[in-house]
Tab-separated table of C-alpha atoms in Angstrom:
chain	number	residue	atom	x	y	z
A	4	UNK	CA	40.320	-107.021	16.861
A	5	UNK	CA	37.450	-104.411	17.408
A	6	UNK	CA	36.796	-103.148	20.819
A	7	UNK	CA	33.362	-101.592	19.372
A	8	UNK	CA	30.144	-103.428	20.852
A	9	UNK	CA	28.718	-104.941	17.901
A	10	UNK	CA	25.683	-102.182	17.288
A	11	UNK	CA	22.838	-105.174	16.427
A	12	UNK	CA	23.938	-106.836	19.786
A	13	UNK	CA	23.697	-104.029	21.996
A	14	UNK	CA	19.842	-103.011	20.357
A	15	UNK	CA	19.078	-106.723	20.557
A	16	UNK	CA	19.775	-106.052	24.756
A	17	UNK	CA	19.608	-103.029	25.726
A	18	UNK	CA	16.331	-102.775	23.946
A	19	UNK	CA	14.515	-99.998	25.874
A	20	UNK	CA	10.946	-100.478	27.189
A	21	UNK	CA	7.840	-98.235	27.133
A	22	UNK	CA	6.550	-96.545	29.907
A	23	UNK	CA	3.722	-98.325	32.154
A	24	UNK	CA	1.045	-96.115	31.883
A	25	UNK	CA	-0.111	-94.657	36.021
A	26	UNK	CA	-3.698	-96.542	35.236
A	27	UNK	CA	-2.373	-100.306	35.008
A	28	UNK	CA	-2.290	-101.010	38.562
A	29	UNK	CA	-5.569	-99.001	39.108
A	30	UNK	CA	-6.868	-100.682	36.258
A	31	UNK	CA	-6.061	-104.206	36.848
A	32	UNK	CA	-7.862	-103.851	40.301
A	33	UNK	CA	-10.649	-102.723	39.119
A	34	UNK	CA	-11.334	-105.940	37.553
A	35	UNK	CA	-11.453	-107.515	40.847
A	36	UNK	CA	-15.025	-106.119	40.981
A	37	UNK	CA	-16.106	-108.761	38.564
A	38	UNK	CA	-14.201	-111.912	39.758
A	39	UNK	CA	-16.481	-112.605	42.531
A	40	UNK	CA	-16.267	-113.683	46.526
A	41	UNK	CA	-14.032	-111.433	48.369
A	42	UNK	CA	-12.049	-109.662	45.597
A	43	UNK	CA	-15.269	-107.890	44.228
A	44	UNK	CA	-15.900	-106.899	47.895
A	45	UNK	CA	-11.759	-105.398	47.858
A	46	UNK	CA	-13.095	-104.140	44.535
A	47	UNK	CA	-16.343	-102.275	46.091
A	48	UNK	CA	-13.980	-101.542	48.775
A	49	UNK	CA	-11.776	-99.508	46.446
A	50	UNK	CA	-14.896	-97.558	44.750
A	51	UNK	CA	-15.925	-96.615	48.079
A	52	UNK	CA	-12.589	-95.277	49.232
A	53	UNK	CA	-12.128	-93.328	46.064
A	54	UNK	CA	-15.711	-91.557	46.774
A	55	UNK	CA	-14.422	-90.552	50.174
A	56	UNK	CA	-11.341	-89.027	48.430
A	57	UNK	CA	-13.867	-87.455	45.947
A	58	UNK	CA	-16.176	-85.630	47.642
A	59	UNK	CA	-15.941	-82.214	48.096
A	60	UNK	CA	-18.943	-80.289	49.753
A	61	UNK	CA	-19.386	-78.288	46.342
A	62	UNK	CA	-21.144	-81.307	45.253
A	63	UNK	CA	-23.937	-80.968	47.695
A	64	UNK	CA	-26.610	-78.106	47.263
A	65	UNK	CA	-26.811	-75.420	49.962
A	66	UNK	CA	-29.112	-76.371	52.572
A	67	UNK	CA	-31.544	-73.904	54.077
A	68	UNK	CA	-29.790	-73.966	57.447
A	69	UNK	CA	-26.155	-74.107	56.095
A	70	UNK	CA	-23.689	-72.293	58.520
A	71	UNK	CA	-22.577	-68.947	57.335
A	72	UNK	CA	-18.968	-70.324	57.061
A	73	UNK	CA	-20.108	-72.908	54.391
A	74	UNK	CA	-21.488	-70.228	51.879
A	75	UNK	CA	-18.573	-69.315	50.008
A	76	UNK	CA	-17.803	-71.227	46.340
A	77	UNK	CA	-14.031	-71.887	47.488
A	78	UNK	CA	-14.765	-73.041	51.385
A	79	UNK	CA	-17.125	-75.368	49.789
A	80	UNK	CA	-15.274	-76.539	47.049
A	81	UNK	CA	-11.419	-77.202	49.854
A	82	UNK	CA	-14.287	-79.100	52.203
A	83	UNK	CA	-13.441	-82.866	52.103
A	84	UNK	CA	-14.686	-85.751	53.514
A	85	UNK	CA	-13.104	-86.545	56.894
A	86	UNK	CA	-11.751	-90.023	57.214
A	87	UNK	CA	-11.302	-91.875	60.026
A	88	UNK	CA	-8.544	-94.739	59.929
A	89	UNK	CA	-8.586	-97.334	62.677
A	90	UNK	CA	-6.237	-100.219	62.828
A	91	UNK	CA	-5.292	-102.888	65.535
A	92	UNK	CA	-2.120	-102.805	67.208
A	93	UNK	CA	-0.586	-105.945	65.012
A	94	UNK	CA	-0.828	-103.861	61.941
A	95	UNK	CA	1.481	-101.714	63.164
A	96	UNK	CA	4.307	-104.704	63.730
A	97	UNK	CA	3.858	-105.574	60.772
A	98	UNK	CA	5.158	-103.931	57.530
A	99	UNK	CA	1.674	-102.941	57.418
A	100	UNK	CA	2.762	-99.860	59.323
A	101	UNK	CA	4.585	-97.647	56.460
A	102	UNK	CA	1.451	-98.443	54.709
A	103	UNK	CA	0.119	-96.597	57.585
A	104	UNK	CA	2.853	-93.657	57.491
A	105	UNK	CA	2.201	-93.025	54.258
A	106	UNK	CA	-1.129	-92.064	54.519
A	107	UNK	CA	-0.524	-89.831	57.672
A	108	UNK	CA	2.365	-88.195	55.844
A	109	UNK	CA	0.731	-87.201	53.393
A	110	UNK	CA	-2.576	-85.715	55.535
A	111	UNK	CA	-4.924	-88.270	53.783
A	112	UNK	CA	-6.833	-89.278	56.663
A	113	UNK	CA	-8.127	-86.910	59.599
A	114	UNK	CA	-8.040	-88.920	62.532
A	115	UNK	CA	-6.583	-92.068	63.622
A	116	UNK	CA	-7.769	-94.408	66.396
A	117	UNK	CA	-5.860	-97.389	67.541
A	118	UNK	CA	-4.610	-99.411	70.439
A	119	UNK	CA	-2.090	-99.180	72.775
A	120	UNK	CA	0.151	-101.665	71.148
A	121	UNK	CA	-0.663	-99.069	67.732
A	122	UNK	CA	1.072	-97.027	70.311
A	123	UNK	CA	3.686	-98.133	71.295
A	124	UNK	CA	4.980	-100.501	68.583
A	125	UNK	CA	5.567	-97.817	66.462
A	126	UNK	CA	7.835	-96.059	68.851
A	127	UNK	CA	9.709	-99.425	69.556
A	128	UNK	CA	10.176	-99.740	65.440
A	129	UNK	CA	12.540	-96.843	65.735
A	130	UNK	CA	14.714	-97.884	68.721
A	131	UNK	CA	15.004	-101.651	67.928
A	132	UNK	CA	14.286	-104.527	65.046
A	133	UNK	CA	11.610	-106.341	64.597
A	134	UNK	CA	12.142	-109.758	63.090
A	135	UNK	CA	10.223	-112.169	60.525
A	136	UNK	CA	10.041	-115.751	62.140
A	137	UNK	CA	7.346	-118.355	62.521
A	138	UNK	CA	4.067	-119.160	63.512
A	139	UNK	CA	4.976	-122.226	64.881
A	140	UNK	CA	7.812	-121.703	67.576
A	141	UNK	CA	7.752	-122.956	70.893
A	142	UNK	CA	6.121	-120.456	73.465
A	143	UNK	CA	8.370	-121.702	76.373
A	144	UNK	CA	11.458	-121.749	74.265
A	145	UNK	CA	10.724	-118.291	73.333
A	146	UNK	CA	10.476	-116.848	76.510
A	147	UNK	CA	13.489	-118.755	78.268
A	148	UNK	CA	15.131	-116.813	75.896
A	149	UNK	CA	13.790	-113.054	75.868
A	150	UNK	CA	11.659	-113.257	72.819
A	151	UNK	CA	8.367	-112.532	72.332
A	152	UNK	CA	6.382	-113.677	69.291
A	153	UNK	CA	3.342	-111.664	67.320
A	154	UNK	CA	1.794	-113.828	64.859
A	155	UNK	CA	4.976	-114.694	63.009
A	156	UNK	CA	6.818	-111.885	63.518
A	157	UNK	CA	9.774	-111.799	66.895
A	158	UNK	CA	10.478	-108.738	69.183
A	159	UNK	CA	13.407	-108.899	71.019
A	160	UNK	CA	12.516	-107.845	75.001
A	161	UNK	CA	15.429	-105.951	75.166
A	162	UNK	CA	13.416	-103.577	72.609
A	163	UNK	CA	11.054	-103.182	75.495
A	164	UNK	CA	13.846	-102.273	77.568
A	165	UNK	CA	14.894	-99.804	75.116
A	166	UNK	CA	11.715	-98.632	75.234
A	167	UNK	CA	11.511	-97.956	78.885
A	168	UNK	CA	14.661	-96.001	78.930
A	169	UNK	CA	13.261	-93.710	76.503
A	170	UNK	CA	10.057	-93.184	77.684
A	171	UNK	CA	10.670	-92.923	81.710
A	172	UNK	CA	12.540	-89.063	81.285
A	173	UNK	CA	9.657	-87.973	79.308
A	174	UNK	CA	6.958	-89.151	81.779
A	175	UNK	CA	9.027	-87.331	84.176
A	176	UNK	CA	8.776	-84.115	82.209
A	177	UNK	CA	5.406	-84.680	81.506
A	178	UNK	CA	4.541	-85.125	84.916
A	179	UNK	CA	6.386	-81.719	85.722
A	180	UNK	CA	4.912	-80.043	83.042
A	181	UNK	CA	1.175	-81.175	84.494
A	182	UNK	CA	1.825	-79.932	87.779
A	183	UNK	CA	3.634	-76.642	87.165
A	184	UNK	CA	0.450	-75.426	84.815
A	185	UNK	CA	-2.180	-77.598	86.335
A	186	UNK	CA	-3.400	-78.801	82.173
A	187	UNK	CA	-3.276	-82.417	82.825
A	188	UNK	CA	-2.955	-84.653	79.930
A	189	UNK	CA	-5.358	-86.806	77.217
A	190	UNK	CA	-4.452	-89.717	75.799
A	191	UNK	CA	-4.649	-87.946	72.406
A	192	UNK	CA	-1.902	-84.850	73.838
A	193	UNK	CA	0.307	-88.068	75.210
A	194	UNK	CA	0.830	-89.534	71.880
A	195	UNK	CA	1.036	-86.214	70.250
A	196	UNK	CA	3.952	-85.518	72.476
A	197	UNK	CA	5.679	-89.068	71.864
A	198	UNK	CA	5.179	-87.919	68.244
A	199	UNK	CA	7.558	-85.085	68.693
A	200	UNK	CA	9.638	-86.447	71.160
A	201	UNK	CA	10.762	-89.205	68.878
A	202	UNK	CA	11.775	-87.067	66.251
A	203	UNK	CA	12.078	-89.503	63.442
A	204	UNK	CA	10.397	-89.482	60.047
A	205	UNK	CA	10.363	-93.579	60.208
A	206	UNK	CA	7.588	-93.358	62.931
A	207	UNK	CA	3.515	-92.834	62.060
A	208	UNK	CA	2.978	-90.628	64.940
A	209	UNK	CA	5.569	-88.432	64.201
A	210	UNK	CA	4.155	-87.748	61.278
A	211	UNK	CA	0.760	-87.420	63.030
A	212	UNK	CA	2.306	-84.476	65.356
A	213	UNK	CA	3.858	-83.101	62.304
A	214	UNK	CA	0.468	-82.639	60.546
A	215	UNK	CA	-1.878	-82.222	63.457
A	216	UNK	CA	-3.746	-85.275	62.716
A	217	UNK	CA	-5.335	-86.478	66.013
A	218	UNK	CA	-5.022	-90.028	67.589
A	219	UNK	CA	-7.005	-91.152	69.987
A	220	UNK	CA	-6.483	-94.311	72.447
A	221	UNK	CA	-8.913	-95.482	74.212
A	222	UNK	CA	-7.292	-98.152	75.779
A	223	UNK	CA	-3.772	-96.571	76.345
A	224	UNK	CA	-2.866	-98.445	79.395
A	225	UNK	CA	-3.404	-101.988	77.690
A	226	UNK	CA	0.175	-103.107	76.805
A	227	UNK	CA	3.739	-101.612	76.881
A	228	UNK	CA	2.640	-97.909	77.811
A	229	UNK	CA	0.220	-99.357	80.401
A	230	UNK	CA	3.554	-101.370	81.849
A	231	UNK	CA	5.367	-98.161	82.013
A	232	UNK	CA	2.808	-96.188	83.244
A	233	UNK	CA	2.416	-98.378	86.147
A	234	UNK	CA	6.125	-98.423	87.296
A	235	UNK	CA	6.238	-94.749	87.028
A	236	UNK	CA	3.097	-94.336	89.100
A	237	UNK	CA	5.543	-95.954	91.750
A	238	UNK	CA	8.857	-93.935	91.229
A	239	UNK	CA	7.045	-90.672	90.275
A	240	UNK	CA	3.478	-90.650	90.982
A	241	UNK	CA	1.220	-87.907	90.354
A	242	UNK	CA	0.437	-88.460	86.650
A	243	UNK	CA	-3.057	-87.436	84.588
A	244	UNK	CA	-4.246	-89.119	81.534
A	245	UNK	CA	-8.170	-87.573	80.791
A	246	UNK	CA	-10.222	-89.967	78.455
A	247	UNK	CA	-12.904	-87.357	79.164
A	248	UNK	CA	-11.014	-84.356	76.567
A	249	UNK	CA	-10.683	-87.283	73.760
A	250	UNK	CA	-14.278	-88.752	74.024
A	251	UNK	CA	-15.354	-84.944	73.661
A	252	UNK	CA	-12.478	-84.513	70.321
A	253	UNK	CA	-13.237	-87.464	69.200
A	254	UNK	CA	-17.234	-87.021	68.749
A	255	UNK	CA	-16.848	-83.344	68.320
A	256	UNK	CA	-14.946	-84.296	65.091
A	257	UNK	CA	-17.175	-86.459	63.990
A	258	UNK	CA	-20.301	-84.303	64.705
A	259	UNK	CA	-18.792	-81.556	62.991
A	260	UNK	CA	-17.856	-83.511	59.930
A	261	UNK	CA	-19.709	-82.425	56.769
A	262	UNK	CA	-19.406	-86.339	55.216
A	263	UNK	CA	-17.343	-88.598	57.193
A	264	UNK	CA	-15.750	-91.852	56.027
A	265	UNK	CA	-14.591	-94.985	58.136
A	266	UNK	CA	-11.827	-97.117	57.137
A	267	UNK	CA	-11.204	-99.532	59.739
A	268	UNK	CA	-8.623	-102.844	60.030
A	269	UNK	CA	-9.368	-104.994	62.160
A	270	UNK	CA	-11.963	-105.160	65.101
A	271	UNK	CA	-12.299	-104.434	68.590
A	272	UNK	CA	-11.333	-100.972	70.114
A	273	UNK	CA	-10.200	-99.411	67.046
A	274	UNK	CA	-13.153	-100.580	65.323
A	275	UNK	CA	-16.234	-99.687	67.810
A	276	UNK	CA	-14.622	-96.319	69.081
A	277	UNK	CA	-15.068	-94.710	65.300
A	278	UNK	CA	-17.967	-96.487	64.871
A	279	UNK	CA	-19.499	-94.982	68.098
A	280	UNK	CA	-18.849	-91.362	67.167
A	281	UNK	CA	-20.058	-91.584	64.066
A	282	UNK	CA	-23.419	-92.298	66.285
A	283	UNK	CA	-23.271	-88.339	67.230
A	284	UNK	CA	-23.982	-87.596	63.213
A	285	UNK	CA	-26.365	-90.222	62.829
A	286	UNK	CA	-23.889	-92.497	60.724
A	287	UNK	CA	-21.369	-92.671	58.865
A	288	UNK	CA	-21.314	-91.518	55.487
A	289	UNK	CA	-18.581	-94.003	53.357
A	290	UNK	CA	-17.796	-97.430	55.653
A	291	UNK	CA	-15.065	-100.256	54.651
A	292	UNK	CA	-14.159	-102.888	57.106
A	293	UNK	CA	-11.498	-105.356	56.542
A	294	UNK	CA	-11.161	-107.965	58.894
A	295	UNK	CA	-11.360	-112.164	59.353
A	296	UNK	CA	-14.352	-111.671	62.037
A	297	UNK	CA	-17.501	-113.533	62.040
A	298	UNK	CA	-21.216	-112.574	63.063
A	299	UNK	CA	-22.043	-115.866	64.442
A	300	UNK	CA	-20.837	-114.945	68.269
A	301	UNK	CA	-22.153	-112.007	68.283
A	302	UNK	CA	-19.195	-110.246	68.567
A	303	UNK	CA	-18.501	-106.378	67.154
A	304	UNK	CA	-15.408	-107.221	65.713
A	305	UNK	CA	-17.111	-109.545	63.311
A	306	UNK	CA	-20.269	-107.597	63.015
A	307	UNK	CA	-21.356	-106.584	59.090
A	308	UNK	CA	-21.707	-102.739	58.177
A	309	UNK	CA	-25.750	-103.641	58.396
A	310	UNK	CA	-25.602	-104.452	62.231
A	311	UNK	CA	-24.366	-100.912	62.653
A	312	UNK	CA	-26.706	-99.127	60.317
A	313	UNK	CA	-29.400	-100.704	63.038
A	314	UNK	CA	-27.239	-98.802	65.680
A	315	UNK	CA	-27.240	-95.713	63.706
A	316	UNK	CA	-23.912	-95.697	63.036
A	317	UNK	CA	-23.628	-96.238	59.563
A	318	UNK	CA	-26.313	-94.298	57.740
A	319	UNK	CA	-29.316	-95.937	55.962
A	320	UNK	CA	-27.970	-94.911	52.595
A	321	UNK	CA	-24.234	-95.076	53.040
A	322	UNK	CA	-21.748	-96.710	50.837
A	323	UNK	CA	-20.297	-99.945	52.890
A	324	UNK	CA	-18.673	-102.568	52.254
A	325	UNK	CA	-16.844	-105.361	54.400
A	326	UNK	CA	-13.852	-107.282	52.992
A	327	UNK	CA	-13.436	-110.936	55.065
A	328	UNK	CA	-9.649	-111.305	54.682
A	329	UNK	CA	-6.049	-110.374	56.422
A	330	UNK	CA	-5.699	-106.595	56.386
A	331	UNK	CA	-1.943	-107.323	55.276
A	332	UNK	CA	-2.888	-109.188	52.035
A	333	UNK	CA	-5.342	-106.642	50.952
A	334	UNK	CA	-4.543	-103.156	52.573
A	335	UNK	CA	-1.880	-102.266	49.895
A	336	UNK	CA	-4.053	-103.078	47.099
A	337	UNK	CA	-6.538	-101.064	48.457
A	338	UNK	CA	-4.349	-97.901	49.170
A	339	UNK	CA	-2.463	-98.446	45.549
A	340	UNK	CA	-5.640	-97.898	44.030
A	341	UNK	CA	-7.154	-95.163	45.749
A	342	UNK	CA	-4.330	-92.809	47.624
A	343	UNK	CA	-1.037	-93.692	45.847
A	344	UNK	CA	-2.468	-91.884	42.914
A	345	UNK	CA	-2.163	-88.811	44.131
């Protein structure tokens, strides 16, 4: 009997396949544009990102006040939009966040603003699990047994704990640091430090250190950090966080942008903070919000990209766009079509 694979067989199987050509994905979300409702806004969404990611200040003609450091051909040609990513704290407990990483490893965004739970949750990714549940599960069960729920998703306390024990040392070193050369510390050096100090290519703000890609945190003390702040105030007081130095960075970088673009999930914080220093340049230039917020209460987390062009901080003739819809669902369409082709 023959031991040979019969040759028809084995091409009849092991029939190999073409390629996929790069363009399909891009291509098959471009047609969102023309289905209508909320997938033409992900598909204006996606034109307006890839703009951002366009523009180079080569485009623009040479104004009569242009600052001697703008003149030259190649300066021009290297000078990029500046994007500002903002995202709310949830994002970042979801898988959302190596969405996230991946754009901050691989410098495509300039600044990042979040909250503290952007923070910290990223940190306690690398020291414990995070776990897919259910919306549904009972509160009090929960926390009778040392869980704590976020959306659908479960976080063991004992990650907090972790968390704790990792962080306490540095404060303490921080804290020495601060008082034997008097530079106390920003919100913005504070997470650069936890960047570096965690050491592990699984966390966003590791990356961020790595790359020198500010993040600012307006509301540092509201969660975990704030928690751990507070005890140490206690055991080790003396501790300096200026928000003073990162309103100044923040707006400086904003003011000093030659186009700047917003890209912001979610509301709240994260979403007003860009918003307001793009109010030192009179607006930004590119603007996509996703986010399930509505107008009706007033509220800026559900406010349109028009309500801030009355504020001035959306210019008159900038490119917006708002998507109504989870950032979770849409996010990684958005980013396959625009960044991942790089």
């Amino acid at each position: 009997m023959s031991t040979a694979v019969p040759a028809e067989a084995s091409a009849a199987v092991l029939q190999p396949s073409e390629p996929i050509p790069d363009s399909a994905i891009s291509e098959f979300l471009k047609s969102y544009e023309r289905i209508g409702f909320q997938a033409s806004s992900l598909g204006r969404a996606i034109d307006i990102v890839n703009r951002m990611r366009k523009w180079r200040l080569s485009d623009e003609p040479i104004s009569a006040d242009e600052s001697e450091d703008y003149l030259s051909p190649e300066i021009r040609a290297q000078t990029r939009c500046d994007i500002f990513l903002g995202y709310t704290s949830n994002l970042i407990s979801s898988g959302l966040r190596e969405i996230i990483l991946h754009l901050v490893k691989h410098k495509h965004v300039a600044a990042i603003v979040t909250t503290a739970g952007g923070i910290e949750e990223d940190f306690i990714k690398c020291l414990g699990k995070t776990y897919l549940a259910d919306f549904n599960m009972d509160g009090a069960e929960l926390r009778s047994r040392g869980m704590n729920r976020i959306g659908n998703l479960i976080v063991p306390n004992d990650n907090y704990c972790k968390f704790e024990d990792w962080l306490l040392p540095i404060l303490d070193t921080m804290l020495a640091e601060q008082q034997a050369t008097g530079e106390v510390w920003s919100p913005s050096s504070f997470i650069r430090r936890l960047g570096k100090e965690i050491n592990n290519e699984e966390s966003v703000y590791y990356w961020a250190y790595k790359n020198d890609i500010p993040v600012f945190c307006p509301a540092l003390t509201d969660g975990s950090l704030g928690d751990m702040i507070y005890f140490h105030s206690f055991r080790n007081p003396g501790l300096i966080l200026d928000i003073v130095r990162d309103i100044r960075a923040l707006n400086e970088l904003s003011r000093k942008s030659k186009k700047a673009g917003m890209i912001i999930l979610g509301g709240g914080v994260c979403k007003h903070q860009i918003a307001n220093a793009m109010l030192i340049r009179n607006g930004a230039d590119y603007s996509v919000y996703i986010n399930t917020g509505q107008e009706f209460d007033g509220s800026d987390s559900g406010a349109r990209p028009d309500e801030a062009v009355s504020w001035g901080k959306i210019r008159a003739d900038a490119e917006s766009v708002k998507v109504f819809a989870d950032a979770t669902l849409v996010f990684p369409l958005l980013v396959a079509a625009t960044f991942a082709q790089d």
